[in-house]
DNA sequence: CGTCATCTTGAGCGAGGTCAATGATGGTGG
DNA sequence: CCACCATCATTGACCTCGCTCAAGATGACG
């Protein structure tokens, strides 16, 4: 991702973009993609780079967050916890994704870095003004919010009704779809078993057992701990109980 | 809710609002609340009333919905199903709530009336134009989308990590909060046991057993099938595993 | 007062959680 | 280069919670 920082030409010459945003590797895929040079310049002035080390949090559950961000590099989780420590991962944010809340009230969730991470952060208080001044950004936010609602609905179906094996298979299919890997190629697993369990509403032991079972049945292969290969996609889809 | 239709003055005289919207009992609480008379007039021309009988669907999972709506009267559920018939309720919509999607792709969920229902519906194709012409509506949609995301996050924590008893107690507390009932008063239960089970990711038998257990323990009373009384709010909150 | 839908209760079972021991992996410093 | 340690993953034994199946009870309504 970050190598693009050294890319000399990104269309910048034509628009005379401000330096930092012009060099941003995720800009075109993010909220800032379609906006004018003037709007980008305005953003450039209020945004700043922030680095999170693995495990560090950007937003805490229960706190009123003062920052929103656009992820540049790394992997971030959203999660919610109960007082006794039980934790449910609510989703992941990948580069170019927007994280943060709009409403001025305690956050329903935590935002935590799963790897060392770089984001472009803005004060939350600046959001209303930005949205008002740049309706494009407002519409992009709206469209992304509805995408996320859709995604969470599918996840609620998984959490409410799918068996452990169905959940694990669904997650593998989702990683495969995201990676856009060709058939037979190894798909990277961005999560540990423990993190997969948090995301699926299961325990680490159950995730491990189900992976082993699918490997034993020849549905997948596990060349190492951080990747897998789909050996029988039809079987995996059937196990996942998903429309193909 | 609907009695307000007969209310003679709703600020209408000052603005000369078009007849139908002026008489709308949920307007001020809905997306249409804060907009100008001209904007309202524009909406009035493209919106129309639609009645759903109990069990009838407005939007089907898998179809590209051509309508969005604002609920006037009645109760509506959002739900998602697996091919084999397992179903998870994703949420409820109450009067003044907006239902429908923005994106032009198959809907992730079903929208079905739980009671006889009246909505104001618009062609989905009109939405982008409306949002562009009336930024207030766009911002109201955005704010509601984030509210719904927050609500779904809390529900994902429930589905992923809470026990059956915790789930039932959480739902009762939510009904109590919604109704705004004073302590000791009977809170109406808008759902059957079966519907509560669908919403909580449980079976009807488990819901029934947990309700009976809480009644036996003096935490709640069940004067009839469609209401309950909180007899020990602290205990109910504790059971629900929720911050007070 | 009969009929149908809804709800409750019981008995038994099985998926997944818990607890515990063992095995792999990878980074670090001697 | 390798010994050491921390982290991560696997596997087994056991148990519990919630599901399934089945039978009654209650309530709504003509």
Short mmCIF file of C-alpha atoms (C1' of nucleotides) in Angstrom, two decimals:
data_model
loop_
_atom_site.label_atom_id
_atom_site.label_comp_id
_atom_site.label_asym_id
_atom_site.label_seq_id
_atom_site.Cartn_x
_atom_site.Cartn_y
_atom_site.Cartn_z
CA UNK A 1 0.00 0.00 0.00
CA UNK A 2 2.56 2.47 1.15
CA UNK A 3 4.94 2.10 -1.72
CA UNK A 4 2.56 4.24 -3.68
CA UNK A 5 3.77 7.17 -1.64
CA UNK A 6 6.84 7.19 -3.83
CA UNK A 7 4.84 7.04 -6.98
CA UNK A 8 5.75 10.21 -8.86
CA UNK A 9 2.56 10.79 -10.82
CA UNK A 10 -0.94 10.13 -9.58
CA UNK A 11 -2.78 12.64 -11.69
CA UNK A 12 -1.44 15.25 -9.32
CA UNK A 13 0.17 17.38 -11.97
CA UNK A 14 -3.12 18.17 -13.63
CA UNK A 15 -4.88 19.33 -10.48
CA UNK A 16 -2.04 20.70 -8.39
CA UNK A 17 -3.22 18.76 -5.37
CA UNK A 18 -1.81 19.52 -1.96
CA UNK A 19 1.13 17.34 -1.22
CA UNK A 20 -0.07 14.94 1.42
CA UNK A 21 -3.44 14.01 -0.06
CA UNK A 22 -1.91 13.84 -3.53
CA UNK A 23 0.42 11.16 -2.28
CA UNK A 24 -2.34 9.24 -0.50
CA UNK A 25 -2.46 5.68 -1.71
CA UNK A 26 -6.06 5.05 -0.72
CA UNK A 27 -7.60 8.37 -1.67
CA UNK A 28 -9.38 7.27 -4.81
CA UNK A 29 -10.98 4.32 -3.04
CA UNK A 30 -12.00 6.35 -0.01
CA UNK A 31 -14.42 9.12 0.80
CA UNK A 32 -11.98 11.64 -0.63
CA UNK A 33 -12.00 10.04 -4.03
CA UNK A 34 -14.31 12.16 -6.10
CA UNK A 35 -14.00 15.60 -4.62
CA UNK A 36 -12.56 18.79 -6.03
CA UNK A 37 -9.03 20.04 -5.46
CA UNK A 38 -10.37 22.86 -3.31
CA UNK A 39 -12.31 20.47 -1.09
CA UNK A 40 -9.27 18.22 -0.82
CA UNK A 41 -7.17 21.18 0.16
CA UNK A 42 -9.64 22.00 2.91
CA UNK A 43 -9.48 18.44 4.19
CA UNK A 44 -5.71 18.48 3.98
CA UNK A 45 -5.62 21.37 6.38
CA UNK A 46 -7.65 19.73 9.15
CA UNK A 47 -6.61 16.10 8.74
CA UNK A 48 -3.47 14.65 10.20
CA UNK A 49 -1.71 11.34 10.12
CA UNK A 50 -1.97 9.04 13.09
CA UNK A 51 -0.16 5.81 13.78
CA UNK A 52 -1.59 3.06 15.95
CA UNK A 53 0.54 0.23 17.19
CA UNK A 54 -0.95 -3.24 17.30
CA UNK A 55 -3.48 -3.40 20.12
CA UNK A 56 -3.82 0.36 20.45
CA UNK A 57 -7.35 1.81 20.35
CA UNK A 58 -8.63 4.81 18.41
CA UNK A 59 -12.06 4.87 20.01
CA UNK A 60 -13.25 3.33 23.27
CA UNK A 61 -16.66 1.88 23.92
CA UNK A 62 -18.58 4.22 26.20
CA UNK A 63 -16.46 7.28 25.40
CA UNK A 64 -17.64 10.09 23.19
CA UNK A 65 -15.13 9.83 20.38
CA UNK A 66 -13.55 13.07 19.23
CA UNK A 67 -11.95 11.63 16.12
CA UNK A 68 -12.98 9.97 12.91
CA UNK A 69 -10.52 8.45 10.51
CA UNK A 70 -9.79 6.97 7.14
CA UNK A 71 -7.61 3.89 7.25
CA UNK A 72 -4.45 4.00 5.13
CA UNK A 73 -2.58 0.93 6.08
CA UNK A 74 -3.17 -1.94 8.46
CA UNK A 75 -6.16 -3.77 9.85
CA UNK A 76 -8.60 -2.49 12.45
CA UNK A 77 -11.39 -4.18 14.36
CA UNK A 78 -14.66 -2.86 15.74
CA UNK A 79 -15.81 -4.67 18.85
CA UNK A 80 -18.23 -4.46 21.73
CA UNK A 81 -17.84 -5.93 25.19
CA UNK A 82 -19.90 -6.81 28.21
CA UNK A 83 -18.81 -5.79 31.69
CA UNK A 84 -17.66 -9.31 32.51
CA UNK A 85 -15.21 -9.33 29.61
CA UNK A 86 -17.10 -11.24 26.95
CA UNK A 87 -16.33 -9.58 23.64
CA UNK A 88 -17.92 -9.68 20.21
CA UNK A 89 -16.09 -8.41 17.18
CA UNK A 90 -18.52 -6.39 15.06
CA UNK A 91 -16.47 -6.08 11.92
CA UNK A 92 -13.16 -5.21 10.34
CA UNK A 93 -11.96 -2.05 8.63
CA UNK A 94 -9.54 -2.29 5.72
CA UNK A 95 -7.52 0.45 4.01
CA UNK A 96 -9.74 3.19 2.55
CA UNK A 97 -12.53 2.41 5.05
CA UNK A 98 -14.02 5.12 7.23
CA UNK A 99 -14.18 4.53 10.97
CA UNK A 100 -15.91 6.59 13.60
CA UNK A 101 -19.26 7.89 14.63
CA UNK A 102 -21.22 10.98 13.76
CA UNK A 103 -23.56 11.32 16.71
CA UNK A 104 -22.44 13.16 19.81
CA UNK A 105 -22.91 10.35 22.30
CA UNK A 106 -20.95 7.51 23.88
CA UNK A 107 -19.65 5.09 21.32
CA UNK A 108 -21.35 1.70 21.14
CA UNK A 109 -18.07 0.07 20.22
CA UNK A 110 -14.31 0.01 20.40
CA UNK A 111 -12.01 0.61 17.43
CA UNK A 112 -8.71 -1.20 17.88
CA UNK A 113 -5.71 -1.85 15.63
CA UNK A 114 -5.06 -5.52 14.89
CA UNK A 115 -1.78 -4.67 13.17
CA UNK A 116 0.38 -1.57 13.19
CA UNK A 117 -1.81 0.91 11.42
CA UNK A 118 -1.80 4.35 9.81
CA UNK A 119 -4.88 6.50 9.50
CA UNK A 120 -5.79 9.97 8.44
CA UNK A 121 -7.80 11.42 11.32
CA UNK A 122 -10.12 14.41 11.56
CA UNK A 123 -11.79 16.00 14.56
CA UNK A 124 -15.33 14.69 14.70
CA UNK A 125 -16.58 18.20 15.29
CA UNK A 126 -15.45 19.11 11.77
CA UNK A 127 -17.67 16.48 10.13
CA UNK A 128 -20.96 18.40 9.96
CA UNK A 129 -19.19 21.30 8.30
CA UNK A 130 -17.41 19.04 5.84
CA UNK A 131 -20.63 17.26 4.91
CA UNK A 132 -22.44 20.54 4.47
CA UNK A 133 -19.69 22.07 2.37
CA UNK A 134 -19.14 18.94 0.27
CA UNK A 135 -22.39 17.11 -0.42
CA UNK A 136 -20.38 14.48 -2.32
CA UNK A 137 -18.75 13.43 0.92
CA UNK A 138 -22.11 13.27 2.65
CA UNK A 139 -23.47 11.04 -0.07
CA UNK A 140 -20.41 8.83 0.01
CA UNK A 141 -20.81 8.49 3.78
CA UNK A 142 -24.49 7.65 3.35
CA UNK A 143 -23.80 5.05 0.71
CA UNK A 144 -21.07 3.47 2.84
CA UNK A 145 -23.33 3.46 5.89
CA UNK A 146 -25.97 1.52 3.97
CA UNK A 147 -23.36 -0.90 2.66
CA UNK A 148 -22.27 -1.51 6.21
CA UNK A 149 -25.86 -1.99 7.36
CA UNK A 150 -26.27 -4.64 4.68
CA UNK A 151 -23.09 -6.33 5.73
CA UNK A 152 -24.12 -6.33 9.38
CA UNK A 153 -27.50 -7.79 8.49
CA UNK A 154 -25.82 -10.74 6.85
CA UNK A 155 -23.64 -11.08 9.92
CA UNK A 156 -26.63 -11.01 12.26
CA UNK A 157 -28.14 -13.90 10.32
CA UNK A 158 -24.87 -15.75 10.81
CA UNK A 159 -24.72 -15.00 14.55
CA UNK A 160 -28.38 -15.74 15.16
CA UNK A 161 -28.94 -18.85 13.10
CA UNK A 162 -25.85 -20.49 11.66
CA UNK A 163 -24.03 -23.46 13.18
CA UNK A 164 -20.35 -23.28 14.05
CA UNK A 165 -19.30 -25.08 10.89
CA UNK A 166 -21.48 -22.82 8.74
CA UNK A 167 -19.96 -19.75 10.39
CA UNK A 168 -16.38 -20.79 9.78
CA UNK A 169 -17.11 -21.71 6.16
CA UNK A 170 -18.87 -18.37 5.63
CA UNK A 171 -15.87 -16.49 6.96
CA UNK A 172 -13.46 -18.37 4.70
CA UNK A 173 -15.64 -17.62 1.68
CA UNK A 174 -15.69 -13.98 2.63
CA UNK A 175 -11.91 -13.80 2.87
CA UNK A 176 -11.66 -15.53 -0.49
CA UNK A 177 -14.11 -13.10 -2.07
CA UNK A 178 -12.27 -10.12 -0.61
CA UNK A 179 -8.88 -11.25 -1.75
CA UNK A 180 -10.20 -11.79 -5.25
CA UNK A 181 -7.97 -14.85 -5.44
CA UNK A 182 -8.06 -17.19 -8.38
CA UNK A 183 -9.15 -20.76 -7.83
CA UNK A 184 -6.55 -22.94 -6.20
CA UNK A 185 -4.46 -20.06 -4.86
CA UNK A 186 -3.66 -19.64 -1.20
CA UNK A 187 -5.89 -17.05 0.45
CA UNK A 188 -4.29 -15.06 3.25
CA UNK A 189 -5.97 -15.25 6.66
CA UNK A 190 -5.67 -11.80 8.21
CA UNK A 191 -6.87 -13.03 11.61
CA UNK A 192 -5.64 -15.39 14.29
CA UNK A 193 -7.90 -18.24 15.36
CA UNK A 194 -8.79 -16.25 18.46
CA UNK A 195 -9.82 -13.25 16.36
CA UNK A 196 -11.85 -15.44 14.02
CA UNK A 197 -13.64 -16.81 17.08
CA UNK A 198 -14.37 -13.29 18.36
CA UNK A 199 -15.79 -12.35 14.99
CA UNK A 200 -17.91 -15.50 14.65
CA UNK A 201 -19.33 -15.59 18.16
CA UNK A 202 -17.52 -18.86 18.90
CA UNK A 203 -14.55 -20.05 20.97
CA UNK A 204 -11.06 -20.58 19.63
CA UNK A 205 -11.34 -24.32 20.21
CA UNK A 206 -14.47 -24.61 18.11
CA UNK A 207 -12.93 -22.62 15.25
CA UNK A 208 -9.85 -24.81 15.34
CA UNK A 209 -11.92 -28.00 15.39
CA UNK A 210 -14.08 -26.94 12.46
CA UNK A 211 -11.06 -25.91 10.38
CA UNK A 212 -9.42 -29.25 11.09
CA UNK A 213 -12.62 -31.08 10.14
CA UNK A 214 -12.87 -29.26 6.80
CA UNK A 215 -9.22 -30.00 6.12
CA UNK A 216 -9.74 -33.69 6.99
CA UNK A 217 -12.70 -33.78 4.56
CA UNK A 218 -10.64 -32.31 1.73
CA UNK A 219 -12.72 -29.13 1.50
CA UNK A 220 -9.78 -26.86 2.29
CA UNK A 221 -6.05 -27.12 2.82
CA UNK A 222 -4.11 -25.29 5.51
CA UNK A 223 -0.56 -24.82 4.22
CA UNK A 224 0.30 -22.64 7.21
CA UNK A 225 -1.43 -20.85 10.05
CA UNK A 226 -2.04 -17.65 8.13
CA UNK A 227 -3.51 -18.89 4.86
CA UNK A 228 -5.79 -21.53 3.38
CA UNK A 229 -6.63 -23.02 -0.01
CA UNK A 230 -10.11 -23.83 -1.22
CA UNK A 231 -10.02 -27.34 -2.61
CA UNK A 232 -13.75 -27.84 -3.11
CA UNK A 233 -15.59 -24.57 -3.50
CA UNK A 234 -18.99 -26.16 -4.03
CA UNK A 235 -18.68 -28.10 -0.80
CA UNK A 236 -17.52 -25.00 1.06
CA UNK A 237 -20.50 -23.00 -0.22
CA UNK A 238 -22.86 -25.78 0.78
CA UNK A 239 -21.37 -25.95 4.26
CA UNK A 240 -21.66 -22.18 4.54
CA UNK A 241 -25.41 -22.42 3.80
CA UNK A 242 -25.10 -19.54 1.38
CA UNK A 243 -26.69 -18.83 -1.94
CA UNK A 244 -23.95 -19.29 -4.54
CA UNK B 1 -50.67 7.82 16.78
CA UNK B 2 -53.40 8.22 14.29
CA UNK B 3 -55.62 10.46 16.31
CA UNK B 4 -53.29 13.27 15.42
CA UNK B 5 -54.72 13.17 11.93
CA UNK B 6 -57.72 15.02 13.30
CA UNK B 7 -55.65 17.61 15.03
CA UNK B 8 -56.69 20.92 13.45
CA UNK B 9 -53.48 22.90 13.78
CA UNK B 10 -50.02 21.52 13.33
CA UNK B 11 -48.25 24.61 12.19
CA UNK B 12 -49.93 24.09 8.86
CA UNK B 13 -51.60 27.47 8.70
CA UNK B 14 -48.34 29.36 8.78
CA UNK B 15 -46.69 27.48 5.94
CA UNK B 16 -49.66 26.54 3.78
CA UNK B 17 -48.50 22.96 3.61
CA UNK B 18 -49.97 20.60 1.07
CA UNK B 19 -52.91 18.76 2.49
CA UNK B 20 -51.66 15.24 2.93
CA UNK B 21 -48.30 15.90 4.48
CA UNK B 22 -49.80 18.64 6.62
CA UNK B 23 -52.11 16.07 8.12
CA UNK B 24 -49.36 13.51 8.62
CA UNK B 25 -49.19 12.41 12.22
CA UNK B 26 -45.57 11.29 12.09
CA UNK B 27 -44.08 13.99 9.93
CA UNK B 28 -42.27 15.94 12.60
CA UNK B 29 -40.68 12.79 13.98
CA UNK B 30 -39.68 11.49 10.56
CA UNK B 31 -37.28 12.47 7.80
CA UNK B 32 -39.78 15.05 6.59
CA UNK B 33 -39.73 16.92 9.85
CA UNK B 34 -37.43 19.84 9.30
CA UNK B 35 -37.74 20.60 5.63
CA UNK B 36 -39.20 23.58 3.83
CA UNK B 37 -42.74 23.84 2.53
CA UNK B 38 -41.44 23.69 -1.03
CA UNK B 39 -39.52 20.52 -0.37
CA UNK B 40 -42.50 18.99 1.36
CA UNK B 41 -44.64 19.89 -1.60
CA UNK B 42 -42.19 18.12 -3.89
CA UNK B 43 -42.32 15.02 -1.71
CA UNK B 44 -46.08 15.19 -1.59
CA UNK B 45 -46.24 14.89 -5.34
CA UNK B 46 -44.19 11.71 -5.62
CA UNK B 47 -45.18 9.94 -2.38
CA UNK B 48 -48.30 7.88 -1.99
CA UNK B 49 -50.00 6.00 0.81
CA UNK B 50 -49.69 2.26 0.91
CA UNK B 51 -51.46 -0.20 3.17
CA UNK B 52 -49.97 -3.54 4.12
CA UNK B 53 -52.07 -6.22 5.73
CA UNK B 54 -50.52 -8.29 8.49
CA UNK B 55 -47.97 -10.66 6.96
CA UNK B 56 -47.68 -8.74 3.70
CA UNK B 57 -44.18 -7.78 2.53
CA UNK B 58 -42.96 -4.45 1.18
CA UNK B 59 -39.51 -5.67 0.17
CA UNK B 60 -38.29 -9.21 -0.47
CA UNK B 61 -34.85 -10.51 0.30
CA UNK B 62 -32.95 -10.99 -2.95
CA UNK B 63 -35.12 -8.61 -4.96
CA UNK B 64 -34.00 -5.16 -5.99
CA UNK B 65 -36.52 -3.06 -4.11
CA UNK B 66 -38.18 -0.29 -6.09
CA UNK B 67 -39.75 1.40 -3.08
CA UNK B 68 -38.71 3.07 0.11
CA UNK B 69 -41.15 4.13 2.77
CA UNK B 70 -41.87 6.01 5.95
CA UNK B 71 -44.01 4.10 8.42
CA UNK B 72 -47.18 5.87 9.61
CA UNK B 73 -49.00 3.30 11.60
CA UNK B 74 -48.38 -0.30 12.56
CA UNK B 75 -45.34 -2.48 13.17
CA UNK B 76 -42.92 -3.82 10.60
CA UNK B 77 -40.09 -6.33 10.85
CA UNK B 78 -36.83 -6.63 8.93
CA UNK B 79 -35.65 -10.21 8.58
CA UNK B 80 -33.19 -12.39 6.71
CA UNK B 81 -33.54 -16.07 5.92
CA UNK B 82 -31.43 -18.99 4.87
CA UNK B 83 -32.49 -21.25 2.03
CA UNK B 84 -33.59 -23.99 4.43
CA UNK B 85 -36.06 -21.71 6.15
CA UNK B 86 -34.15 -20.60 9.22
CA UNK B 87 -35.00 -16.96 9.81
CA UNK B 88 -33.43 -14.19 11.86
CA UNK B 89 -35.31 -11.01 12.60
CA UNK B 90 -32.93 -8.08 12.16
CA UNK B 91 -35.00 -5.37 13.74
CA UNK B 92 -38.34 -3.63 14.00
CA UNK B 93 -39.58 -0.43 12.42
CA UNK B 94 -42.01 1.79 14.33
CA UNK B 95 -44.05 4.76 13.11
CA UNK B 96 -41.86 7.57 11.69
CA UNK B 97 -39.08 5.10 10.84
CA UNK B 98 -37.61 4.92 7.36
CA UNK B 99 -37.45 1.53 5.65
CA UNK B 100 -35.74 0.61 2.43
CA UNK B 101 -32.39 0.58 0.73
CA UNK B 102 -30.49 3.10 -1.31
CA UNK B 103 -28.13 0.91 -3.30
CA UNK B 104 -29.27 -0.56 -6.58
CA UNK B 105 -28.73 -4.21 -5.73
CA UNK B 106 -30.64 -7.17 -4.31
CA UNK B 107 -31.93 -6.49 -0.83
CA UNK B 108 -30.19 -8.28 2.01
CA UNK B 109 -33.44 -8.54 3.91
CA UNK B 110 -37.21 -8.79 3.89
CA UNK B 111 -39.52 -6.04 5.14
CA UNK B 112 -42.81 -7.50 6.39
CA UNK B 113 -45.80 -6.09 8.26
CA UNK B 114 -46.39 -7.62 11.69
CA UNK B 115 -49.69 -5.76 12.04
CA UNK B 116 -51.90 -3.99 9.54
CA UNK B 117 -49.75 -1.09 8.51
CA UNK B 118 -49.82 2.21 6.65
CA UNK B 119 -46.76 3.75 5.03
CA UNK B 120 -45.91 6.64 2.79
CA UNK B 121 -43.92 5.14 -0.08
CA UNK B 122 -41.64 6.71 -2.68
CA UNK B 123 -39.99 5.22 -5.73
CA UNK B 124 -36.43 4.38 -4.78
CA UNK B 125 -35.26 5.92 -8.02
CA UNK B 126 -36.39 9.31 -6.73
CA UNK B 127 -34.12 9.17 -3.67
CA UNK B 128 -30.87 10.43 -5.17
CA UNK B 129 -32.68 13.45 -6.59
CA UNK B 130 -34.43 14.14 -3.31
CA UNK B 131 -31.19 13.92 -1.35
CA UNK B 132 -29.43 16.19 -3.80
CA UNK B 133 -32.20 18.76 -3.80
CA UNK B 134 -32.70 18.68 -0.03
CA UNK B 135 -29.45 18.20 1.87
CA UNK B 136 -31.43 18.23 5.11
CA UNK B 137 -33.03 14.96 4.12
CA UNK B 138 -29.66 13.50 3.22
CA UNK B 139 -28.28 14.45 6.60
CA UNK B 140 -31.33 13.07 8.38
CA UNK B 141 -30.90 9.79 6.49
CA UNK B 142 -27.23 9.71 7.40
CA UNK B 143 -27.90 10.36 11.05
CA UNK B 144 -30.58 7.67 11.16
CA UNK B 145 -28.33 5.20 9.37
CA UNK B 146 -25.67 5.69 12.05
CA UNK B 147 -28.26 5.33 14.79
CA UNK B 148 -29.32 2.07 13.24
CA UNK B 149 -25.71 0.90 12.95
CA UNK B 150 -25.29 1.56 16.66
CA UNK B 151 -28.44 -0.33 17.45
CA UNK B 152 -27.38 -3.28 15.34
CA UNK B 153 -23.99 -3.34 17.03
CA UNK B 154 -25.64 -3.75 20.40
CA UNK B 155 -27.80 -6.49 18.91
CA UNK B 156 -24.78 -8.30 17.46
CA UNK B 157 -23.24 -8.38 20.92
CA UNK B 158 -26.47 -9.90 22.17
CA UNK B 159 -26.60 -12.52 19.41
CA UNK B 160 -22.94 -13.39 19.61
CA UNK B 161 -22.31 -13.48 23.34
CA UNK B 162 -25.40 -13.33 25.55
CA UNK B 163 -27.13 -16.30 27.11
CA UNK B 164 -30.82 -16.98 26.52
CA UNK B 165 -31.85 -15.44 29.83
CA UNK B 166 -29.73 -12.35 29.18
CA UNK B 167 -31.28 -11.96 25.75
CA UNK B 168 -34.85 -12.12 27.00
CA UNK B 169 -34.14 -9.68 29.83
CA UNK B 170 -32.44 -7.28 27.37
CA UNK B 171 -35.47 -7.33 25.11
CA UNK B 172 -37.86 -6.62 27.98
CA UNK B 173 -35.71 -3.68 29.08
CA UNK B 174 -35.71 -2.36 25.56
CA UNK B 175 -39.50 -2.52 25.33
CA UNK B 176 -39.73 -0.77 28.68
CA UNK B 177 -37.34 1.98 27.57
CA UNK B 178 -39.19 2.44 24.32
CA UNK B 179 -42.59 2.69 25.93
CA UNK B 180 -41.26 5.23 28.40
CA UNK B 181 -43.42 3.59 31.02
CA UNK B 182 -43.31 4.66 34.62
CA UNK B 183 -42.15 2.17 37.21
CA UNK B 184 -44.72 -0.46 38.09
CA UNK B 185 -46.85 0.08 35.00
CA UNK B 186 -47.65 -2.70 32.55
CA UNK B 187 -45.45 -2.51 29.45
CA UNK B 188 -47.10 -3.69 26.24
CA UNK B 189 -45.39 -6.55 24.40
CA UNK B 190 -45.75 -5.83 20.70
CA UNK B 191 -44.50 -9.30 19.73
CA UNK B 192 -45.69 -12.87 20.13
CA UNK B 193 -43.37 -15.35 21.81
CA UNK B 194 -42.49 -16.73 18.39
CA UNK B 195 -41.54 -13.28 17.13
CA UNK B 196 -39.47 -12.58 20.24
CA UNK B 197 -37.63 -15.83 19.55
CA UNK B 198 -36.96 -14.84 15.95
CA UNK B 199 -35.56 -11.51 17.10
CA UNK B 200 -33.40 -13.02 19.84
CA UNK B 201 -31.97 -15.93 17.87
CA UNK B 202 -33.72 -18.44 20.14
CA UNK B 203 -36.64 -20.88 19.96
CA UNK B 204 -40.12 -20.14 21.22
CA UNK B 205 -39.76 -22.77 23.94
CA UNK B 206 -36.63 -21.15 25.35
CA UNK B 207 -38.24 -17.70 25.38
CA UNK B 208 -41.26 -19.08 27.18
CA UNK B 209 -39.13 -20.92 29.74
CA UNK B 210 -37.01 -17.86 30.52
CA UNK B 211 -40.06 -15.63 30.91
CA UNK B 212 -41.61 -18.17 33.26
CA UNK B 213 -38.40 -18.38 35.26
CA UNK B 214 -38.20 -14.60 35.70
CA UNK B 215 -41.84 -14.54 36.74
CA UNK B 216 -41.24 -17.35 39.25
CA UNK B 217 -38.29 -15.38 40.68
CA UNK B 218 -40.40 -12.26 41.13
CA UNK B 219 -38.39 -10.20 38.64
CA UNK B 220 -41.35 -9.59 36.36
CA UNK B 221 -45.09 -10.24 36.34
CA UNK B 222 -47.03 -11.41 33.29
CA UNK B 223 -50.60 -10.13 33.74
CA UNK B 224 -51.50 -11.33 30.25
CA UNK B 225 -49.82 -12.62 27.12
CA UNK B 226 -49.26 -9.22 25.60
CA UNK B 227 -47.79 -7.23 28.45
CA UNK B 228 -45.46 -7.48 31.44
CA UNK B 229 -44.61 -5.56 34.58
CA UNK B 230 -41.10 -4.97 35.91
CA UNK B 231 -41.13 -5.86 39.58
CA UNK B 232 -37.39 -5.66 40.21
CA UNK B 233 -35.63 -3.43 37.72
CA UNK B 234 -32.20 -3.86 39.29
CA UNK B 235 -32.46 -7.63 39.03
CA UNK B 236 -33.67 -7.38 35.44
CA UNK B 237 -30.75 -5.13 34.51
CA UNK B 238 -28.34 -7.52 36.16
CA UNK B 239 -29.80 -10.48 34.31
CA UNK B 240 -29.59 -8.53 31.06
CA UNK B 241 -25.85 -8.00 31.66
CA UNK B 242 -26.22 -4.37 30.69
CA UNK B 243 -24.64 -1.22 31.99
CA UNK B 244 -27.40 0.60 33.89
"C1'" DC C 1 -68.87 -24.38 23.48
"C1'" DG C 2 -66.03 -26.02 19.79
"C1'" DT C 3 -62.05 -24.68 17.04
"C1'" DC C 4 -57.72 -22.88 16.17
"C1'" DA C 5 -53.67 -20.40 17.31
"C1'" DT C 6 -50.66 -19.49 20.87
"C1'" DC C 7 -48.27 -20.65 24.91
"C1'" DT C 8 -46.33 -23.70 28.54
"C1'" DT C 9 -44.07 -27.63 30.32
"C1'" DG C 10 -41.46 -31.96 30.27
"C1'" DA C 11 -37.92 -35.44 28.75
"C1'" DG C 12 -33.96 -36.37 26.20
"C1'" DC C 13 -30.17 -35.18 23.34
"C1'" DG C 14 -26.39 -32.96 21.03
"C1'" DA C 15 -23.62 -28.87 19.60
"C1'" DG C 16 -20.59 -26.13 21.42
"C1'" DG C 17 -18.40 -24.34 25.72
"C1'" DT C 18 -14.93 -25.26 29.46
"C1'" DC C 19 -10.84 -26.94 31.31
"C1'" DA C 20 -6.50 -28.93 30.69
"C1'" DA C 21 -2.51 -30.82 28.39
"C1'" DT C 22 0.36 -30.88 24.41
"C1'" DG C 23 2.37 -29.28 20.08
"C1'" DA C 24 3.82 -25.76 16.70
"C1'" DT C 25 5.86 -21.16 15.56
"C1'" DG C 26 8.58 -17.27 15.66
"C1'" DG C 27 11.33 -13.62 17.72
"C1'" DT C 28 15.43 -12.59 20.71
"C1'" DG C 29 19.74 -12.65 22.66
"C1'" DG C 30 23.78 -15.34 23.99
"C1'" DC D 1 23.42 -20.98 15.01
"C1'" DC D 2 20.60 -22.40 18.40
"C1'" DA D 3 18.46 -22.36 23.01
"C1'" DC D 4 14.85 -20.09 25.16
"C1'" DC D 5 10.49 -18.14 25.80
"C1'" DA D 6 6.06 -16.20 24.52
"C1'" DT D 7 2.38 -16.64 21.66
"C1'" DC D 8 -0.62 -19.28 19.08
"C1'" DA D 9 -2.96 -23.58 17.76
"C1'" DT D 10 -4.57 -28.29 18.34
"C1'" DT D 11 -6.65 -32.10 20.64
"C1'" DG D 12 -9.18 -34.66 24.23
"C1'" DA D 13 -12.58 -35.35 28.10
"C1'" DC D 14 -16.41 -33.72 30.10
"C1'" DC D 15 -20.53 -30.95 30.96
"C1'" DT D 16 -24.08 -27.48 30.22
"C1'" DC D 17 -27.28 -24.78 27.79
"C1'" DG D 18 -30.51 -24.51 24.54
"C1'" DC D 19 -32.74 -27.28 20.77
"C1'" DT D 20 -36.03 -30.98 19.43
"C1'" DC D 21 -40.01 -33.52 19.86
"C1'" DA D 22 -44.24 -34.25 22.14
"C1'" DA D 23 -48.20 -33.43 25.06
"C1'" DG D 24 -51.23 -30.32 27.41
"C1'" DA D 25 -52.98 -25.75 28.84
"C1'" DT D 26 -54.66 -21.29 27.88
"C1'" DG D 27 -56.80 -17.83 25.39
"C1'" DA D 28 -59.36 -15.67 21.31
"C1'" DC D 29 -63.31 -15.81 18.61
"C1'" DG D 30 -67.19 -17.23 16.14
#
